[in-house]
Amino acid sequence: MDKLAIIGVGNIGTAIARGLLEAGLYEDGTLTLTRRHPDKLATLAEAGCRVGSDNRAAVRGNDVVIIAVEPLQLDGLLDEIAPDLDPARHVLVSVVSGATLDQIRTRVGKPVPVIRVMPNTAIAVRESMTCLAADEDAARALPDVRHLFDQLGTTLVLDEELMSAATALCACGTAFFLRAIRAASQGGIEIGFDSEDALAMAAQTARGAASLVLGRGQHPEGEIDRVTTPRGATISGLNEMEHQGFSSAFIKGIVTSARKVEGLYRKAD
């Protein structure tokens, strides 16, 4: 992969950088990271990354530029780096929620290839569900960018209109599933386990459940049927959760997040 810079290295930018290092990519100091306060990137600098606050220099010195700023900061950043972008050389990869390909390219004012990418923070341990979207203007760059993120988890190319939904399900979804693990561990404490054991048991059970779906390719209900028996403990617990609105609340949370994502960049305009 060409030389790469990540601009706006906050939580998701840091997670991407850690995933790239974990995968053994960019170990030779060719990964450039910027943020307003580069001292906060000290651990990544120690790992061999080039860190600083000069976004324009980062663009000039690299071919692929991942933009990882907040939506409210995007326009200012694009205005700043636009003079240094070369459509024949650069590829912009945006992980900014809600900002469309057309909006980014229009702001830049140049026909630079732009690819929208939505990973989640599990990219730091190379277990991200990363969704990508590109239009015809960026089609030539998509395979290389997808290959890069394939090293950091699972990827899926979507129509751009689904990217806000992907953000809610996959990026916000990390927090939703972590909250479910937390709730399971709290239930474990209530029935007698200490907090450390309860959390380890809940997290591993969640991992195993996901592996069953991914490994066997079956619908979750098929796996649920394997562990529910007439008048059994599992079906009693499931029915109580449904009576309390478990599935409904989870679905409503995802829908609410998707609606919020759609307005993030428009709110910044």
Coordinates of C-alpha atoms in Angstrom, one line a residue:
M1 CA 0.0 0.0 0.0
D2 CA 1.2 3.6 -0.7
K3 CA 2.4 5.8 2.1
L4 CA -0.4 6.7 4.4
A5 CA -1.4 9.5 6.7
I6 CA -4.2 9.6 9.3
I7 CA -5.4 13.2 10.0
G8 CA -7.3 13.8 13.2
V9 CA -6.1 11.0 15.3
G10 CA -8.7 10.7 18.0
N11 CA -10.4 7.5 19.2
I12 CA -11.1 6.0 15.8
G13 CA -7.9 7.3 14.2
T14 CA -5.9 5.8 17.0
A15 CA -7.7 2.5 16.7
I16 CA -6.9 2.4 13.0
A17 CA -3.3 3.2 13.6
R18 CA -3.0 0.5 16.3
G19 CA -4.6 -2.1 13.9
L20 CA -2.2 -1.2 11.1
L21 CA 0.7 -1.7 13.5
E22 CA -0.8 -4.9 14.9
A23 CA -1.0 -6.2 11.4
G24 CA 2.6 -5.5 10.8
L25 CA 1.9 -2.8 8.2
Y26 CA 3.8 0.5 8.1
E27 CA 6.4 -0.7 10.7
D28 CA 9.1 1.2 8.9
G29 CA 8.0 4.7 10.0
T30 CA 5.9 5.4 6.9
L31 CA 2.7 5.9 8.9
T32 CA 2.0 9.6 9.5
L33 CA -0.4 10.7 12.2
T34 CA -1.6 14.2 13.0
R35 CA -3.7 15.9 15.6
R36 CA -3.8 19.3 17.2
H37 CA -1.9 18.1 20.3
P38 CA 0.6 15.5 19.0
D39 CA 2.0 14.9 22.5
K40 CA -1.1 12.8 23.0
L41 CA 0.3 10.4 20.3
A42 CA 3.4 9.7 22.3
T43 CA 2.8 5.9 22.5
L44 CA 2.2 5.7 18.8
A45 CA 5.4 7.7 18.2
E46 CA 7.3 5.2 20.3
A47 CA 5.8 2.4 18.1
G48 CA 7.5 4.0 15.1
C49 CA 4.8 6.4 13.7
R50 CA 5.6 9.9 12.5
V51 CA 3.5 12.3 14.5
G52 CA 2.8 16.0 14.3
S53 CA 0.2 18.7 13.8
D54 CA 1.0 19.9 10.3
N55 CA -1.9 18.5 8.2
R56 CA -0.6 20.0 4.9
A57 CA 2.8 18.4 5.3
A58 CA 1.1 15.1 6.0
V59 CA -0.8 15.4 2.7
R60 CA 2.3 16.4 0.7
G61 CA 4.3 13.5 2.1
N62 CA 1.7 10.7 1.6
D63 CA -0.4 9.2 -1.1
V64 CA -3.4 7.9 0.9
V65 CA -5.0 10.3 3.4
I66 CA -7.5 9.0 6.0
I67 CA -9.6 11.8 7.4
A68 CA -10.8 10.9 10.9
V69 CA -11.9 14.3 12.3
E70 CA -15.3 15.1 13.8
P71 CA -18.0 16.2 11.4
L72 CA -17.9 19.8 12.7
Q73 CA -14.2 19.9 11.9
L74 CA -14.4 18.5 8.4
D75 CA -15.0 21.6 6.3
G76 CA -12.1 23.5 7.9
L77 CA -9.8 20.6 7.4
L78 CA -10.7 20.2 3.7
D79 CA -10.2 23.9 3.1
E80 CA -6.8 23.6 4.7
I81 CA -5.5 20.7 2.8
A82 CA -7.2 21.3 -0.6
P83 CA -4.2 23.2 -2.1
D84 CA -2.0 20.2 -1.5
L85 CA -4.2 17.6 -2.9
D86 CA -3.3 16.1 -6.3
P87 CA -6.1 14.2 -8.1
A88 CA -3.5 12.2 -10.0
R89 CA -1.7 11.1 -6.8
H90 CA -3.9 11.3 -3.7
V91 CA -6.8 9.2 -2.5
L92 CA -8.9 10.5 0.3
V93 CA -10.5 8.0 2.7
S94 CA -13.1 9.5 4.9
V95 CA -14.3 8.0 8.2
V96 CA -16.4 11.1 9.0
S97 CA -19.9 10.2 9.9
G98 CA -22.6 11.6 7.6
A99 CA -20.4 13.4 5.0
T100 CA -21.1 12.2 1.5
L101 CA -18.6 11.6 -1.3
D102 CA -20.1 14.4 -3.3
Q103 CA -20.0 16.9 -0.4
I104 CA -16.3 16.1 0.3
R105 CA -15.3 16.4 -3.3
T106 CA -17.2 19.6 -3.8
R107 CA -15.6 21.1 -0.8
V108 CA -12.1 20.2 -2.0
G109 CA -12.9 21.6 -5.4
K110 CA -10.8 19.0 -7.2
P111 CA -11.7 15.5 -8.7
V112 CA -9.8 13.7 -6.0
P113 CA -10.8 10.0 -5.5
V114 CA -12.8 9.8 -2.3
I115 CA -13.8 6.6 -0.5
R116 CA -16.1 6.5 2.5
V117 CA -15.0 3.9 5.1
M118 CA -16.8 3.1 8.3
P119 CA -14.8 0.8 10.7
N120 CA -15.4 0.4 14.4
T121 CA -13.0 0.6 17.3
A122 CA -12.4 -3.2 17.2
I123 CA -10.1 -2.3 14.3
A124 CA -7.4 -1.9 16.9
V125 CA -7.4 -5.7 17.4
R126 CA -8.1 -6.4 13.8
E127 CA -11.7 -7.5 14.4
S128 CA -13.5 -4.6 12.8
M129 CA -16.6 -4.8 10.6
T130 CA -15.7 -2.2 8.1
C131 CA -18.1 -0.9 5.4
L132 CA -16.9 1.0 2.3
A133 CA -18.5 3.0 -0.4
A134 CA -17.1 4.6 -3.5
D135 CA -18.5 6.1 -6.8
E136 CA -17.2 5.7 -10.3
D137 CA -14.6 8.5 -9.7
A138 CA -12.9 6.4 -7.0
A139 CA -13.4 2.9 -8.5
R140 CA -9.8 2.5 -9.4
A141 CA -8.7 3.1 -5.8
L142 CA -11.3 1.0 -4.1
P143 CA -9.6 -2.5 -4.4
D144 CA -6.4 -1.3 -2.7
V145 CA -8.3 0.5 0.1
R146 CA -10.5 -2.5 0.7
H147 CA -7.4 -4.8 0.7
L148 CA -5.9 -2.6 3.4
F149 CA -8.9 -2.8 5.6
D150 CA -9.2 -6.6 5.0
Q151 CA -6.1 -6.9 7.1
L152 CA -8.0 -5.3 10.0
G153 CA -11.2 -7.4 10.1
T154 CA -14.1 -8.0 7.7
T155 CA -15.1 -5.6 4.9
L156 CA -18.2 -5.1 2.9
V157 CA -18.7 -2.7 0.0
L158 CA -22.1 -0.9 0.1
D159 CA -24.1 1.6 -1.9
E160 CA -23.4 5.0 -0.3
E161 CA -27.0 5.5 0.7
L162 CA -26.5 2.7 3.3
M163 CA -23.4 4.2 5.0
S164 CA -25.4 6.0 7.7
A165 CA -27.2 2.8 8.5
A166 CA -23.8 0.9 8.5
T167 CA -22.5 3.4 11.0
A168 CA -25.4 2.8 13.4
L169 CA -25.2 -1.0 13.1
C170 CA -21.5 -1.5 13.1
A171 CA -19.8 1.5 14.6
C172 CA -22.4 2.5 17.2
G173 CA -23.2 -1.2 17.4
T174 CA -19.9 -1.9 19.2
A175 CA -21.2 0.1 22.2
F176 CA -24.5 -1.7 22.0
F177 CA -23.0 -5.1 22.2
L178 CA -20.6 -4.0 24.9
R179 CA -23.5 -2.8 26.9
A180 CA -25.2 -6.2 26.5
I181 CA -22.0 -7.9 27.8
R182 CA -21.9 -5.5 30.7
A183 CA -25.6 -6.3 31.5
A184 CA -24.8 -10.0 31.3
S185 CA -21.9 -9.7 33.7
Q186 CA -24.1 -7.7 36.1
G187 CA -26.6 -10.5 36.0
G188 CA -23.8 -12.9 36.7
I189 CA -22.8 -10.9 39.8
E190 CA -26.3 -11.0 41.1
I191 CA -26.4 -14.8 40.8
G192 CA -23.2 -15.3 42.7
F193 CA -20.0 -14.7 40.6
D194 CA -17.5 -12.1 41.5
S195 CA -17.2 -9.2 39.0
E196 CA -14.0 -10.3 37.3
D197 CA -15.2 -13.8 36.7
A198 CA -18.7 -12.6 35.6
L199 CA -17.2 -10.3 33.0
A200 CA -14.8 -12.9 31.6
M201 CA -17.7 -15.4 31.4
A202 CA -20.1 -13.0 29.7
A203 CA -17.5 -11.7 27.2
Q204 CA -16.4 -15.2 26.2
T205 CA -20.0 -16.4 25.9
A206 CA -20.7 -13.4 23.6
R207 CA -17.7 -14.3 21.5
G208 CA -18.8 -17.9 21.2
A209 CA -22.3 -16.9 20.2
A210 CA -21.0 -14.7 17.5
S211 CA -18.7 -17.4 16.3
L212 CA -21.5 -19.8 16.0
V213 CA -23.4 -17.5 13.6
L214 CA -20.3 -16.6 11.6
G215 CA -18.8 -20.1 11.5
R216 CA -22.0 -22.0 10.6
G217 CA -23.6 -19.3 8.6
Q218 CA -27.0 -19.9 10.2
H219 CA -29.6 -17.5 11.4
P220 CA -29.3 -16.7 15.2
E221 CA -32.7 -18.3 15.8
G222 CA -31.4 -21.6 14.5
E223 CA -28.6 -21.6 17.1
I224 CA -31.1 -20.4 19.8
D225 CA -33.3 -23.5 19.0
R226 CA -30.3 -25.7 19.8
V227 CA -30.2 -24.5 23.4
T228 CA -33.9 -24.1 24.2
T229 CA -35.8 -27.1 25.5
P230 CA -39.5 -27.3 26.6
R231 CA -40.0 -25.8 30.0
G232 CA -36.2 -25.2 30.2
A233 CA -34.2 -22.4 31.8
T234 CA -33.1 -20.8 28.5
I235 CA -36.6 -20.2 27.1
S236 CA -37.8 -18.9 30.5
G237 CA -35.0 -16.3 30.5
L238 CA -35.5 -15.4 26.8
N239 CA -39.2 -14.9 27.3
E240 CA -38.6 -12.7 30.3
M241 CA -36.2 -10.5 28.4
E242 CA -38.7 -10.2 25.5
H243 CA -41.5 -9.3 28.0
Q244 CA -39.2 -6.5 29.2
G245 CA -38.6 -5.2 25.7
F246 CA -35.1 -6.4 25.0
S247 CA -35.3 -6.9 21.2
S248 CA -37.5 -3.8 20.8
A249 CA -35.2 -1.6 22.7
F250 CA -32.1 -2.9 20.8
I251 CA -33.8 -2.2 17.4
K252 CA -35.0 1.2 18.4
G253 CA -31.5 2.1 19.6
I254 CA -30.0 1.2 16.2
V255 CA -32.8 3.1 14.3
T256 CA -32.3 6.2 16.5
S257 CA -28.5 6.2 16.0
A258 CA -29.0 5.9 12.2
R259 CA -31.2 8.9 12.1
K260 CA -28.7 10.9 14.2
V261 CA -25.8 10.0 11.9
E262 CA -27.7 11.2 8.9
G263 CA -27.8 14.7 10.4
L264 CA -24.3 15.0 11.8
Y265 CA -22.6 16.7 8.9
R266 CA -25.7 18.6 7.8
K267 CA -25.8 20.1 11.3
A268 CA -22.2 21.2 10.8
D269 CA -23.1 23.1 7.6

